[in-house]
Short mmCIF file of C-alpha atoms in Angstrom, two decimals:
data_model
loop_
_atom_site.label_atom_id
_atom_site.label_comp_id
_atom_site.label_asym_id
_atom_site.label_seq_id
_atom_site.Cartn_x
_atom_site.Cartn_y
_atom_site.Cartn_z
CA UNK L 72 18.34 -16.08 -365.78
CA UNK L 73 17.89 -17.86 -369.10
CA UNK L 74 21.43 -16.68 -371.35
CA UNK L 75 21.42 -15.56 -374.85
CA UNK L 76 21.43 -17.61 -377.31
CA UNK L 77 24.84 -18.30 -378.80
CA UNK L 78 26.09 -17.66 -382.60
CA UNK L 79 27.69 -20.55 -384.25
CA UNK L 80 31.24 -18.41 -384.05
CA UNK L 81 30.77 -18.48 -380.50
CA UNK L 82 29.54 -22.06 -379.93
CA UNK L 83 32.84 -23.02 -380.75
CA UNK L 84 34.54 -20.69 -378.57
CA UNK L 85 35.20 -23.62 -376.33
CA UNK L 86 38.79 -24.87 -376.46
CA UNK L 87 37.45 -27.99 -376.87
CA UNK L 88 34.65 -27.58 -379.09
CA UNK L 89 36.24 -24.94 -381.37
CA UNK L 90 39.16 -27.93 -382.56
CA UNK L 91 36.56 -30.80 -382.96
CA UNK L 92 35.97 -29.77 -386.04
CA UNK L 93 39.38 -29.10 -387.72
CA UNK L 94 41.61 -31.53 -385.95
CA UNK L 95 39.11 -34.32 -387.73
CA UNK L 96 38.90 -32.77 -390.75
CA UNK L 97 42.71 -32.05 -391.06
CA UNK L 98 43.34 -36.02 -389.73
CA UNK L 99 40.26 -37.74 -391.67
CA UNK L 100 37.58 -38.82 -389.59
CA UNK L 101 38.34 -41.95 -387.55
CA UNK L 102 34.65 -43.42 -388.43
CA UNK L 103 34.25 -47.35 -388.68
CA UNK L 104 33.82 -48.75 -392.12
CA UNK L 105 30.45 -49.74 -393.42
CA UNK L 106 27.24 -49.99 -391.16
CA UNK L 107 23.65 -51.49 -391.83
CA UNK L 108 21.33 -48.13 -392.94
CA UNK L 109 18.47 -47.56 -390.91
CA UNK L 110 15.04 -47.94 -392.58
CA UNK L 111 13.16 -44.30 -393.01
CA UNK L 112 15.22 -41.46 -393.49
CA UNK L 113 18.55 -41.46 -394.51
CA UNK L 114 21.69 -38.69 -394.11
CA UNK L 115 21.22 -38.49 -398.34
CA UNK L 116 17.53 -37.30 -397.76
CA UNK L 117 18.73 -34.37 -395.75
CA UNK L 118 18.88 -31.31 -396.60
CA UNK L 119 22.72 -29.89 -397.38
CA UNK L 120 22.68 -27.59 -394.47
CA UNK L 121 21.21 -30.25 -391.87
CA UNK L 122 24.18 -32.54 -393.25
CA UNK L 123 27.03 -29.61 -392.85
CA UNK L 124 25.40 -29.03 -388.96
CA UNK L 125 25.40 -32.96 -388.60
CA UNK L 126 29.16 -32.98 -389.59
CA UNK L 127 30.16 -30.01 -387.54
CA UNK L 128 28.80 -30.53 -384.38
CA UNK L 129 28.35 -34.09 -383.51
CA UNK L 130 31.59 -34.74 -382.03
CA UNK L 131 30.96 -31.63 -379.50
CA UNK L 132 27.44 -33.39 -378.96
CA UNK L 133 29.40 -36.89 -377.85
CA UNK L 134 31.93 -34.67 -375.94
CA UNK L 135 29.43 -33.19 -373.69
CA UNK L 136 27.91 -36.43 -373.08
CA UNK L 137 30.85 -37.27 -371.69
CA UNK L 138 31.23 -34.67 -369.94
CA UNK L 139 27.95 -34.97 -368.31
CA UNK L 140 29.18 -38.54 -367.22
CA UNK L 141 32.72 -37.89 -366.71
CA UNK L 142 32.55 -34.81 -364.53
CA UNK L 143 28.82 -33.76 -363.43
CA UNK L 144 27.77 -37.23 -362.18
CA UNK L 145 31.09 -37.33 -360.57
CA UNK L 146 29.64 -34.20 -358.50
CA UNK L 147 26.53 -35.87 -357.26
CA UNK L 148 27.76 -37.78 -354.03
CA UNK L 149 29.79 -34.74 -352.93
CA UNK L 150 27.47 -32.00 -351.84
CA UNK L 151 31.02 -29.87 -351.26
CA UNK L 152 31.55 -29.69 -354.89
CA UNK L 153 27.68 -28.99 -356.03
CA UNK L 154 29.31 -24.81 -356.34
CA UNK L 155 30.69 -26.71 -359.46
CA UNK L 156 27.22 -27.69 -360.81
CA UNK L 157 25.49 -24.53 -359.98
CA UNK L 158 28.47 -22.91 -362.29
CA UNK L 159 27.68 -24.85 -365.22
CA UNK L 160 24.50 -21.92 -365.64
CA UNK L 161 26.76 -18.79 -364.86
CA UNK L 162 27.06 -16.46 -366.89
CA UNK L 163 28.94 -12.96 -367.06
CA UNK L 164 27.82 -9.49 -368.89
CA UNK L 165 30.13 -7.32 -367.81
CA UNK L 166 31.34 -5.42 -370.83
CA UNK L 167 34.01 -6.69 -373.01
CA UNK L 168 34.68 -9.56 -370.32
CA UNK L 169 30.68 -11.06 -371.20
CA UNK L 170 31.09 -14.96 -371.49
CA UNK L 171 28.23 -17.37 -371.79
CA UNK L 172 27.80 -20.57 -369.36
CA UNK L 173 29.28 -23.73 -369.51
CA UNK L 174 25.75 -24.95 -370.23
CA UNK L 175 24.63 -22.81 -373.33
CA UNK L 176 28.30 -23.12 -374.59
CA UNK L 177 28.90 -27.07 -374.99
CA UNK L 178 25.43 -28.43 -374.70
CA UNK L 179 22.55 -26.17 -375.68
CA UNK L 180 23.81 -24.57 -378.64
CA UNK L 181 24.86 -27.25 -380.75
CA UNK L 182 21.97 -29.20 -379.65
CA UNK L 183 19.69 -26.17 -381.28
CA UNK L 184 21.58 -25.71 -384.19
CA UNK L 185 20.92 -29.47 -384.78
CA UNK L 186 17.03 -29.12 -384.13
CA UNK L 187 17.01 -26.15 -386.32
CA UNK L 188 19.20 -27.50 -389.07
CA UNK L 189 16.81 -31.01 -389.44
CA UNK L 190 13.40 -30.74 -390.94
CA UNK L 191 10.93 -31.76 -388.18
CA UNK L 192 9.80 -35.05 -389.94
CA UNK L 193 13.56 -36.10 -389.95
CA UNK L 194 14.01 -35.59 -386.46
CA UNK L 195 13.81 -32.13 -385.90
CA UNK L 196 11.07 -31.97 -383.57
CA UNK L 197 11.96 -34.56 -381.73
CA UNK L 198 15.65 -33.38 -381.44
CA UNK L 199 13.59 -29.79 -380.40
CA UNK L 200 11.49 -31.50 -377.71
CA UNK L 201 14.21 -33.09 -376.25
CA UNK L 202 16.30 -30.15 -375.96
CA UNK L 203 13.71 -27.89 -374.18
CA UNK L 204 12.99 -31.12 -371.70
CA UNK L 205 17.12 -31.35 -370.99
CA UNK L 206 17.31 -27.10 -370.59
CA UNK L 207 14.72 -27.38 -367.99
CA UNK L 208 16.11 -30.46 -366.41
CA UNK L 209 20.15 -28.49 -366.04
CA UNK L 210 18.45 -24.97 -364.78
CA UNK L 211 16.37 -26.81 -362.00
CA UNK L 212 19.70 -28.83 -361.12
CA UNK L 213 21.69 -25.82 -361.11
CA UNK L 214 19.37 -24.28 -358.56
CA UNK L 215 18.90 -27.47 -356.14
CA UNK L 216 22.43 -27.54 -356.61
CA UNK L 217 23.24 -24.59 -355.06
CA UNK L 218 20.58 -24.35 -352.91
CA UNK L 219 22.25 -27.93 -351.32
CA UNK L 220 25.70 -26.69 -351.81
CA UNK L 221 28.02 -27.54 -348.63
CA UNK L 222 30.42 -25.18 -349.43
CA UNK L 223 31.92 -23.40 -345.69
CA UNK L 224 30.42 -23.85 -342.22
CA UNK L 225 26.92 -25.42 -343.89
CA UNK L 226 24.95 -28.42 -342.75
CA UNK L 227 24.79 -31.13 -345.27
CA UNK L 228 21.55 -32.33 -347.59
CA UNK L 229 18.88 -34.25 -346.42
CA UNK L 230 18.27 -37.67 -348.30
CA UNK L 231 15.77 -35.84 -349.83
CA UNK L 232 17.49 -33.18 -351.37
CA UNK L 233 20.47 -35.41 -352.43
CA UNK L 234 17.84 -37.58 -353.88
CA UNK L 235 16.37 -34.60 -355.87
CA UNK L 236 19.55 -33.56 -357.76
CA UNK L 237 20.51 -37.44 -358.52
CA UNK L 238 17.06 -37.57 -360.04
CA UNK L 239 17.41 -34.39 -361.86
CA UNK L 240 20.90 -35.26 -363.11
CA UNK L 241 18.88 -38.43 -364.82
CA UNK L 242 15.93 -36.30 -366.26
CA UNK L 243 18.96 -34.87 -367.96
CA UNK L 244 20.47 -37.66 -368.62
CA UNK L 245 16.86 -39.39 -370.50
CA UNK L 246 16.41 -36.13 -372.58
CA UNK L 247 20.04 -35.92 -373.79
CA UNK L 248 19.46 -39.94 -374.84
CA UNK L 249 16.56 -39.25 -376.41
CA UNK L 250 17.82 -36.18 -378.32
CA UNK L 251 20.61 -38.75 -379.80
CA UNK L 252 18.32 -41.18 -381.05
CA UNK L 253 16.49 -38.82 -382.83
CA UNK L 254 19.46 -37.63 -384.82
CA UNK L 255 20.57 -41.31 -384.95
CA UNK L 256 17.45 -41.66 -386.26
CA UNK L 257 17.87 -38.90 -388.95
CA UNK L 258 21.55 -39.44 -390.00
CA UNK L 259 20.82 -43.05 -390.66
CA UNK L 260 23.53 -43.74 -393.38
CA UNK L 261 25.82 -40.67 -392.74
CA UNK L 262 29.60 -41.11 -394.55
CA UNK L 263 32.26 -38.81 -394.65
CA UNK L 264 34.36 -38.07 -397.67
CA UNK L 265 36.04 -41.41 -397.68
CA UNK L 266 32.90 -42.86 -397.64
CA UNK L 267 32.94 -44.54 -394.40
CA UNK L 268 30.12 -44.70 -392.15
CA UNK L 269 29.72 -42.72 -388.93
CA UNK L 270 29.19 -43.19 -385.89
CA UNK L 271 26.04 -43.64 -383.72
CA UNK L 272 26.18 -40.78 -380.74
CA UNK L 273 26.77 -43.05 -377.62
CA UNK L 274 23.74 -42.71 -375.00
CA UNK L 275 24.29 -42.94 -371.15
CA UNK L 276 23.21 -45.86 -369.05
CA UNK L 277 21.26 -45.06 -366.09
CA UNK L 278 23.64 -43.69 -363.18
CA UNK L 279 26.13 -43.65 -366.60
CA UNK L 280 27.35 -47.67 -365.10
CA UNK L 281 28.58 -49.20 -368.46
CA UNK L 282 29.52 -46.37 -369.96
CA UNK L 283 31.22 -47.74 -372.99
CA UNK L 284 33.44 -44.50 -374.08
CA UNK L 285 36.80 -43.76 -371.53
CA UNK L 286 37.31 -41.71 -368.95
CA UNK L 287 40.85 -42.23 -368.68
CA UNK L 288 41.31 -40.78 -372.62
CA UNK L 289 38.40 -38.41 -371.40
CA UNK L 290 40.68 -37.01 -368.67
CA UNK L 291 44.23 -37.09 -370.82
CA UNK L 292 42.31 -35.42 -373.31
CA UNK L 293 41.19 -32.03 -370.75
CA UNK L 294 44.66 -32.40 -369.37
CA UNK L 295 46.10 -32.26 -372.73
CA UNK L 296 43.90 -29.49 -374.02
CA UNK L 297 44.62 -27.46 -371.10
CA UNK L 298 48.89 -27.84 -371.66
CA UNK L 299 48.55 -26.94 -375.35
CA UNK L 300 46.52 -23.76 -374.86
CA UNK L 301 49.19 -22.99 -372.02
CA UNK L 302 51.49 -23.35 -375.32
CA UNK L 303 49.53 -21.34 -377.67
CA UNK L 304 47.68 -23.58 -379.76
CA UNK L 305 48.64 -26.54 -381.76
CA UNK L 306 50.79 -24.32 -384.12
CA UNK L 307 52.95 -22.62 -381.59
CA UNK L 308 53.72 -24.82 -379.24
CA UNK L 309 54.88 -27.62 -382.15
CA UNK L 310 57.36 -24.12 -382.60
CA UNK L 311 58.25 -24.19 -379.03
CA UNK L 312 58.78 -27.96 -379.15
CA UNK L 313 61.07 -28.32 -382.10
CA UNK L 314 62.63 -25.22 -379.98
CA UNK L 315 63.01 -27.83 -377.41
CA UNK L 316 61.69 -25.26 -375.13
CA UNK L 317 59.21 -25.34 -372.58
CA UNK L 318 60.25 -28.45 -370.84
CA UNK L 319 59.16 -30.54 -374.61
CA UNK L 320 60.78 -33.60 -375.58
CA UNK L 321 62.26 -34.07 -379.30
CA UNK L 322 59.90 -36.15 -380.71
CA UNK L 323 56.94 -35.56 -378.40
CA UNK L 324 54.25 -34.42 -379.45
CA UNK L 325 53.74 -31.20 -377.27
CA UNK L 326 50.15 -30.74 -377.40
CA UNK L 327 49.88 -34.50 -375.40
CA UNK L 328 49.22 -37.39 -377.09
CA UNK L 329 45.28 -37.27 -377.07
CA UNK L 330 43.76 -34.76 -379.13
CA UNK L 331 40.52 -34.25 -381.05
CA UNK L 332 41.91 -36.25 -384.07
CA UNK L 333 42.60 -39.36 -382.04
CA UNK L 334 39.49 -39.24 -379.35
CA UNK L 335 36.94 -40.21 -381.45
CA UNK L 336 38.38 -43.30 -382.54
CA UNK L 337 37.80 -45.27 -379.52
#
């Protein structure tokens, strides 16, 4: 079943997600100084709101690329983890305890806001196209997923059903690349306040070898997210921590040391 679509209040419901936003805007966005401007269309054509969507959600965009390297392809060789793939399309209704899925949470909504926000001839369409092709692509892996899942006393895979999912997982990966060049493609030129230049989303390379961004910062960065929620959030547990509760050390930051300010600047 296909979830509901997501408001942009609960897009950023995601731990994650939800602090992309203010951590950069509170730090300044660590974008690298001055950049050759695409010919065609540039982030000054677009409209205000397309620019305010562009700001807002492309660091949750590069996030769940990395993601989609960092963790799902991580998944493919071990058919007694695909349960974890076939989650990524759960979803729950059950009263005041209804949650969307991983998917529709930190990859299809802020990809549609996008598409809707940019006027087709500025990317739009494309950004729409791709979208649809990389929904598709996640529900059909979801399902071969768990229909190859090893999970208890089951036999394992054939070839050809291991061989399915890797080349689903790269259907996903094409239409997620080509929905970054397309707003590449329309933010041509894009500057924050300080008038610096931003960043081109990072595509993946087939079977994501070469990835350029880290998974070691990718993986402090969960870790760290997950120890600061445990804390209550950036503002309580810096209380805690000049407390000197909570196992913190004076000094240390008690949140971790990676956080959405600092991520993007690799």
């Amino acid at each position: 079943r296909v979830p509901p679509s997501l408001s942009r209040r609960e897009a950023m419901s995601s731990p994650l997600a939800a602090a992309a936003a203010a951590s950069l805007a509170a730090a300044g966005s660590p974008w690298p100084a001055a950049a050759v401007v695409a010919d065609g269309v540039t982030y000054d054509d677009l409209p205000p709101k397309a620019q305010q969507a562009y700001q807002q959600y492309w660091p949750a965009l590069q996030l769940a690329a990395d993601s989609y390297v960092f963790e799902l392809y991580d998944l493919l060789p071990e058919p007694g983890r695909w349960d974890s793939i076939g989650a990524i399309t759960e979803s729950t209704d059950i009263g005041s305890a209804a949650s969307v899925s991983k998917l529709e949470r930190e990859y299809l909504t802020p990809m549609r806001i996008l598409a809707l926000a940019f006027p087709p001839d500025a990317g739009g369409e494309e950004m729409q196209a791709a979208l649809n092709k990389f929904q598709g692509s996640m529900f059909q892996l979801s399902r071969l997923a768990r229909a190859g899942q090893t999970t208890g006393n089951v036999a394992a895979p054939s070839a050809k059903e291991v061989a399915a999912v890797e080349k689903t997982w790269d259907d996903g990966r094409t239409a997620i690349n080509s929905f970054f060049e397309a707003l590449n493609s329309g933010t041509a030129g894009a500057a924050s306040a300080s008038g610096k230049v931003a960043p081109r989303l990072v595509g993946i390379p087939p079977k994501g070898a070469g990835y350029p961004r880290s998974k070691k910062l990718y993986t402090q960065l969960r870790k760290d997210a997950a120890l600061c929620r445990n804390r209550g959030g950036e503002a309580l547990a810096g209380l805690w921590g000049n407390l000197m509760v909570y196992g913190t050390v004076p000094g240390v930051n008690p949140c971790g040391s990676v956080n959405m300010a600092n991520y993007f600047a690799q």
